[in-house]
Coordinates of C-alpha atoms and ligand atoms in Angstrom, one line a residue:
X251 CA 79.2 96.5 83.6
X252 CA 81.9 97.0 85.7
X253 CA 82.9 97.8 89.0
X254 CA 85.5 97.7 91.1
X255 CA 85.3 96.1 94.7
X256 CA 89.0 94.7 95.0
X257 CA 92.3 95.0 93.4
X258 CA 91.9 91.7 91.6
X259 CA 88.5 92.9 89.7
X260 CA 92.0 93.8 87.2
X261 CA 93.9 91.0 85.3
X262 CA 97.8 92.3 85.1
X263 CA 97.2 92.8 81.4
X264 CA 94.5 95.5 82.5
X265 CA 95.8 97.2 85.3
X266 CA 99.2 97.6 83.3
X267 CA 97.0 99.4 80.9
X268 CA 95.3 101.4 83.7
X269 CA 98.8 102.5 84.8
X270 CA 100.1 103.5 81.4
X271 CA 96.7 105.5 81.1
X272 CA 97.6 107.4 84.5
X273 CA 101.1 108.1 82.9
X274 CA 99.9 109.9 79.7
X275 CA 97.5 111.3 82.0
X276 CA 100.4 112.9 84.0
X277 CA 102.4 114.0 80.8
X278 CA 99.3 115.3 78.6
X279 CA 96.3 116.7 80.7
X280 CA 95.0 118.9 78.5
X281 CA 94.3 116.2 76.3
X282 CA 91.4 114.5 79.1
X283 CA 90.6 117.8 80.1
X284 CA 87.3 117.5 78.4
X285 CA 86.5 113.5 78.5
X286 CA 84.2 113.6 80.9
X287 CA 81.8 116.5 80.1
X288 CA 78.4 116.0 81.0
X289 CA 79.4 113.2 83.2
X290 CA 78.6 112.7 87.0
X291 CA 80.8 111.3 89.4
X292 CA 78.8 110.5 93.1
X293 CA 80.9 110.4 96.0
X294 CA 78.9 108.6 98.5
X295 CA 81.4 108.7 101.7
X296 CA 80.0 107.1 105.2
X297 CA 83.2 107.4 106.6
X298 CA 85.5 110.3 107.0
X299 CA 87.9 110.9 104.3
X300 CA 89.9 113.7 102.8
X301 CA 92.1 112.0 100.4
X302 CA 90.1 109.6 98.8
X303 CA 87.0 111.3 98.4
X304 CA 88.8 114.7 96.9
X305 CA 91.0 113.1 94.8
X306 CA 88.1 111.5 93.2
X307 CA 86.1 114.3 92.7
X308 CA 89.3 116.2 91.9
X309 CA 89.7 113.5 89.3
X310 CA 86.3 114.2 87.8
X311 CA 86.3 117.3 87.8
X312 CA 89.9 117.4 85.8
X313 CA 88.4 115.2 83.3
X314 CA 85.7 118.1 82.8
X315 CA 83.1 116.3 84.4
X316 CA 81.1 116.6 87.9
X317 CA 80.8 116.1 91.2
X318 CA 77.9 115.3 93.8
X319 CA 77.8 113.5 97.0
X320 CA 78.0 113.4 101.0
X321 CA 80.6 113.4 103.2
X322 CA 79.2 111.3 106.3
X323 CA 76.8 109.2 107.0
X324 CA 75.3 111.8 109.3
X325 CA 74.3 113.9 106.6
X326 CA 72.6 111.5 104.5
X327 CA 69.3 109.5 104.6
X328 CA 71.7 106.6 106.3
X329 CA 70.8 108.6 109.7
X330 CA 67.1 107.8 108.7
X331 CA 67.8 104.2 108.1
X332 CA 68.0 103.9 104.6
X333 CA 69.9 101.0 103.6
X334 CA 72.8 101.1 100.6
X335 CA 70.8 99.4 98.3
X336 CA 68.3 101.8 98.2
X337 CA 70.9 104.2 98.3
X338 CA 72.4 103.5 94.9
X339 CA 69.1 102.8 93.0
X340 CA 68.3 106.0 94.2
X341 CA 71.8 106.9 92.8
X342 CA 71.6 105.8 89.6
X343 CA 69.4 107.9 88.4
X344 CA 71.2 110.8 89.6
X345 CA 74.5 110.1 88.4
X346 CA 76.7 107.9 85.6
X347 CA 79.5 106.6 88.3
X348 CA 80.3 106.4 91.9
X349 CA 82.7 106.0 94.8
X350 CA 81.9 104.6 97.6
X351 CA 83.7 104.0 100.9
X352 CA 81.3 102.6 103.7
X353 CA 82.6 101.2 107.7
X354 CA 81.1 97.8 106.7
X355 CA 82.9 95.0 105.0
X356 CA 80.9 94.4 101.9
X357 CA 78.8 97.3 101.4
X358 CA 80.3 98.9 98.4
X359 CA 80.3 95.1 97.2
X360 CA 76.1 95.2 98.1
X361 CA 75.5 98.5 96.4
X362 CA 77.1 97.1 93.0
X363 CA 74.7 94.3 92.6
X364 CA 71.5 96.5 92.6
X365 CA 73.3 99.8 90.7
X366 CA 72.8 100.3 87.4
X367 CA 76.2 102.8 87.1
X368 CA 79.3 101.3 88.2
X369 CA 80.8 101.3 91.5
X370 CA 84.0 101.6 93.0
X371 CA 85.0 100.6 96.7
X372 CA 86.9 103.1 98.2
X373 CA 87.4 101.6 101.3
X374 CA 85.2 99.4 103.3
X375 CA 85.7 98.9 106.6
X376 CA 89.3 96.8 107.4
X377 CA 89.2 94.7 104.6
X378 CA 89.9 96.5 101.2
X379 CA 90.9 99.7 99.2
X380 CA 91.5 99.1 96.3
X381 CA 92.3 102.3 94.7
X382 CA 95.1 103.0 97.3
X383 CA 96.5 100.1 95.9
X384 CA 96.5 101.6 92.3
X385 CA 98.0 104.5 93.8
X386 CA 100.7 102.5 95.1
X387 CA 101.6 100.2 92.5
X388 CA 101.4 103.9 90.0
X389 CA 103.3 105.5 92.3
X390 CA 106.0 102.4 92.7
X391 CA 106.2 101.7 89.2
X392 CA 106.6 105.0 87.8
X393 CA 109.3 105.8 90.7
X394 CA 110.7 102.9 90.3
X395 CA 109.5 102.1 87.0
X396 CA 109.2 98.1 87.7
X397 CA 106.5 95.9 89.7
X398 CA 108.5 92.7 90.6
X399 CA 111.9 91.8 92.1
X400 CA 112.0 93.7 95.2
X401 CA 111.8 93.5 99.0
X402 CA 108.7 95.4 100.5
X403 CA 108.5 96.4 104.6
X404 CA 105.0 96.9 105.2
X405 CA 105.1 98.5 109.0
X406 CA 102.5 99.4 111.4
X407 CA 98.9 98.6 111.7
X408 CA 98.7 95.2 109.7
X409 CA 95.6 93.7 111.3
X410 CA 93.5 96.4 110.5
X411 CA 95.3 98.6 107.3
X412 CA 93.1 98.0 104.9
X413 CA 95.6 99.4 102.1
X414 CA 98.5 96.8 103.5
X415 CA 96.0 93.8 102.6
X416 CA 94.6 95.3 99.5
X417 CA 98.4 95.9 98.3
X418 CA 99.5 92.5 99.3
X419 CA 96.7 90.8 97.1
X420 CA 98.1 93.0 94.1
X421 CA 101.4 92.5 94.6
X422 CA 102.1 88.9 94.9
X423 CA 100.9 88.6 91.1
X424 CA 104.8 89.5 90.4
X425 CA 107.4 88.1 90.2
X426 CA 110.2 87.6 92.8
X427 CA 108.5 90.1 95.7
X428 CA 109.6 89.4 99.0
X429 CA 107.5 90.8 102.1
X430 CA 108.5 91.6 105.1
X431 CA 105.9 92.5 107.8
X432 CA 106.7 94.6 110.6
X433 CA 104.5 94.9 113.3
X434 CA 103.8 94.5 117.1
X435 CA 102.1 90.8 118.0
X436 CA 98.8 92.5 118.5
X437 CA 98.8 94.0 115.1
X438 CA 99.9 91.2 112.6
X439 CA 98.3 90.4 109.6
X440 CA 95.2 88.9 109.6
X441 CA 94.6 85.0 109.2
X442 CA 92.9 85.3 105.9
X443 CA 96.0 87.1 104.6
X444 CA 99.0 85.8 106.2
X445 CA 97.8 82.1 105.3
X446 CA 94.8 82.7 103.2
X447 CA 96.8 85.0 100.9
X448 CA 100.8 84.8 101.4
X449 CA 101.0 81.1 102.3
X450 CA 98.9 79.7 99.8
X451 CA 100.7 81.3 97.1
X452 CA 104.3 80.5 98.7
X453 CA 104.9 84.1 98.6
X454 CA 108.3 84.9 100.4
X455 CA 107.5 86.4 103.6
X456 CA 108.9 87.3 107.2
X457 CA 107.3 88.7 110.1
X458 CA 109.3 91.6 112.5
X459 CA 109.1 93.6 115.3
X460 CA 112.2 95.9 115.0
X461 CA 111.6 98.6 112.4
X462 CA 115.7 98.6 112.8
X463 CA 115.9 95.6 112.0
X464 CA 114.6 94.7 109.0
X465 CA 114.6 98.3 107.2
X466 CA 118.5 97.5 105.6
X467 CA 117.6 95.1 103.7
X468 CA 114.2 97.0 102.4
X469 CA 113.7 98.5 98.5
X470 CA 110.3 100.0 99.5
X471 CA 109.4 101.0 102.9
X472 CA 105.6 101.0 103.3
X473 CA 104.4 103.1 106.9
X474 CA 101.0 103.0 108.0
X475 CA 99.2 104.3 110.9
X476 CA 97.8 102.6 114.1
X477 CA 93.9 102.7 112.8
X478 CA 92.3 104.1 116.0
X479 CA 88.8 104.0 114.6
X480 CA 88.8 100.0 114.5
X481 CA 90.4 99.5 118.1
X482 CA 87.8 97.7 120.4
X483 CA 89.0 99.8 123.2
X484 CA 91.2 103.4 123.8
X485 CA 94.1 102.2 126.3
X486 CA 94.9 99.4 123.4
X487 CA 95.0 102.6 120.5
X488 CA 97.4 104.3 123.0
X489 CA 99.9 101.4 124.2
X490 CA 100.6 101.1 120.7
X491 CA 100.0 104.3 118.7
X492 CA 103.6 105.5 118.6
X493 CA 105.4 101.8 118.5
X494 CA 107.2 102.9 115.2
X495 CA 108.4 106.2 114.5
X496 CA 110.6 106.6 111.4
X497 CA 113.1 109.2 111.7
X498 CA 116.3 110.2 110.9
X499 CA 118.3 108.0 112.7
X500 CA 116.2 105.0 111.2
X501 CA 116.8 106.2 107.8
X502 CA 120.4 106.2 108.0
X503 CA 119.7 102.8 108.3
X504 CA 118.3 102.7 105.1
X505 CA 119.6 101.8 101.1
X506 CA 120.5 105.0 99.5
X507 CA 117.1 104.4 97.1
X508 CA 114.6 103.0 99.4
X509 CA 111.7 104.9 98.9
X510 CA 109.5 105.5 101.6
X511 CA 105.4 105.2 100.9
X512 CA 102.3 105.5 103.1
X513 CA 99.0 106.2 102.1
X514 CA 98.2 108.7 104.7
X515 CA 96.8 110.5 107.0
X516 CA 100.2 110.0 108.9
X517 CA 99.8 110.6 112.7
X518 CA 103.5 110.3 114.6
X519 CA 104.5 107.3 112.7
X520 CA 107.1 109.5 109.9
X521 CA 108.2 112.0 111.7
X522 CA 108.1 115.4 109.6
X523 CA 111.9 115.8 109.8
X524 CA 112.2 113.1 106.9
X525 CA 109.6 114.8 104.8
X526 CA 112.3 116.4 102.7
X527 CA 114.4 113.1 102.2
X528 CA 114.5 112.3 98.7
X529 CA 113.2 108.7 99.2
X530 CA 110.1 110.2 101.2
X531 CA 107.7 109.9 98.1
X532 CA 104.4 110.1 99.9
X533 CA 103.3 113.3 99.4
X534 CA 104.0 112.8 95.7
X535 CA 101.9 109.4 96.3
X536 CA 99.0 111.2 96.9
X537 CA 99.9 113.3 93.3
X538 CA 99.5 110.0 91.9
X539 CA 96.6 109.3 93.3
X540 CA 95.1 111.7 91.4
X541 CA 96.1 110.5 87.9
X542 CA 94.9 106.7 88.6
X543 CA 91.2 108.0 89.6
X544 CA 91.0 109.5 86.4
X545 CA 92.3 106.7 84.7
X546 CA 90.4 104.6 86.3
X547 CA 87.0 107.0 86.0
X548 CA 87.6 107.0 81.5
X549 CA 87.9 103.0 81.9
X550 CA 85.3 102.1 83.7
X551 CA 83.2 104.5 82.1
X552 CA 84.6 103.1 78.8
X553 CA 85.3 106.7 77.2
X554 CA 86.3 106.7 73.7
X555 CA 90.0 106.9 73.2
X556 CA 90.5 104.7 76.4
Ligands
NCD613 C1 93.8 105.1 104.2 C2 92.4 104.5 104.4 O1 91.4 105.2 104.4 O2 92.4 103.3 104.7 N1 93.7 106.5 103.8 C3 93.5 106.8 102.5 O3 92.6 106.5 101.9 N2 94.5 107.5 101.9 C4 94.7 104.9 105.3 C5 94.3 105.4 106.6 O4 93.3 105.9 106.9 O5 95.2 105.1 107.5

């Protein structure tokens, strides 16, 4: 069976086929309006979310399937100690799929070895998120409508954006990419990435502080937001919270088709004056979010006609 804890759980070969999915999903829908029927989709959800987890079950429930699950971990037997792997046995019985986005690194990934229904990590602490990712590339590709030979900002929180180090796994599996990471010294990319991942693969890379600086040269501007739930302490989350605002001035800086992504929420980081820029895409991101889940729901659930 299979699950999906990390962008890579995809070859190329199968995510392109993921994506094309999405697309037909987005120009036919009645045609997966029934798909799912009789299907269950659990959203188990430990930490707060309004994206994720309704585009998931929005997902599901355009696919003519349903929906069951909790929204925190208050308001599930986690506040009596139960641990995830009793959880999803538990789980399994109830339901044929589920999402599953958890504080911990690891515990989506310790849920799928005891579940008998197939898992999908929709965020887990700081380290992945895998279905942002096939929101992004979606959203890049069919905006775009090619994966390789451009240069990608990726600005803000960069130490602890888990969407930033999930995308950067995906993307360096195309050609001719060039990154550039902008971010204040206390919130670069993590060892494991920056060396583990970028250097290893001699991936073309620079690091930034200047928003101004670097976003000329830029085909994709990626914005994230300061992730105030993963700062140690609440003078740190402030000092740095509104470091990069993209605004007007900013994008006059900008190429004439640099699109502009970010996973959301946004906090100050975009300011709303851009939202009606052409190249702002990221409310259409979210759009295309919706489309990949339900591709993604008829392939791992391996529904006929997939
Ligand atoms: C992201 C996340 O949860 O990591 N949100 C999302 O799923 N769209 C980004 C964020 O919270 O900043």
């Amino acid at each position: 069976m299979k699950h999906l804890m990390s962008p890579l759980d995809l070859s190329v070969e199968e995510l392109d086929r993921l994506l094309d999915l999405a697309n037909d999903i987005e120009a036919h829908p009645s045609r997966y309006a029934h798909s799912c029927e009789g299907k269950k989709l659990a959203t188990l959800f430990y930490e707060p979310s309004t994206r994720t987890r309704l585009s998931f079950e929005a997902a599901m429930l355009n696919l003519g399937g349903s929906v069951l699950g909790f929204s925190s971990a208050d308001s599930s037997s986690a506040a009596k100690g139960e641990s995830v792997s009793d959880t999803i046995r538990v789980i399994s019985c109830y339901a044929d799929i589920c999402a599953m986005r958890h504080p911990k690194e690891g515990a989506p990934l310790v849920a799928s070895m005891k579940s008998s229904i197939p898992i999908i990590n929709a965020g887990d602490g700081g380290h992945q998120h895998p279905t942002q990712t096939l929101t992004d590339l979606l959203t890049i590709r069919s905006l775009k409508g090619r994966l390789d030979n451009f240069t990608i900002g990726l600005c803000g929180d960069l130490k602890f954006g888990r969407t930033v180090h999930s995308l950067i796994q995906a993307l360096i599996r195309y050609p001719n990419i060039r990154f550039v990471l902008i971010s204040p010294e206390e919130l670069r990319l993590p060892d494991n990435i920056r060396d583990g991942v970028l250097k290893k693969n001699h991936q073309d890379f620079r690091e930034e502080v200047r928003l101004e600086d670097a976003i000329p040269q830029l085909d994709l501007l990626y914005m994230t937001r300061v992730q105030r739930e993963r700062f140690f302490n609440e003078e740190d989350y402030i000092r740095m919270k509104d470091f990069y605002i993209l605004d007007k001035e900013k994008m006059k800086l900008a190429k004439e088709d640099m699109l502009v992504l970010h996973p959301l929420p946004r906090v100050n980081e975009i300011s709303v004056e851009i939202d009606d820029d052409p190249r702002a895409v990221y409310f259409k991101q979210a759009q295309y979010g919706v489309y990949v889940r339900m591709a993604l729901i008829l392939t791992l659930l391996e529904v006929e006609g997939c």
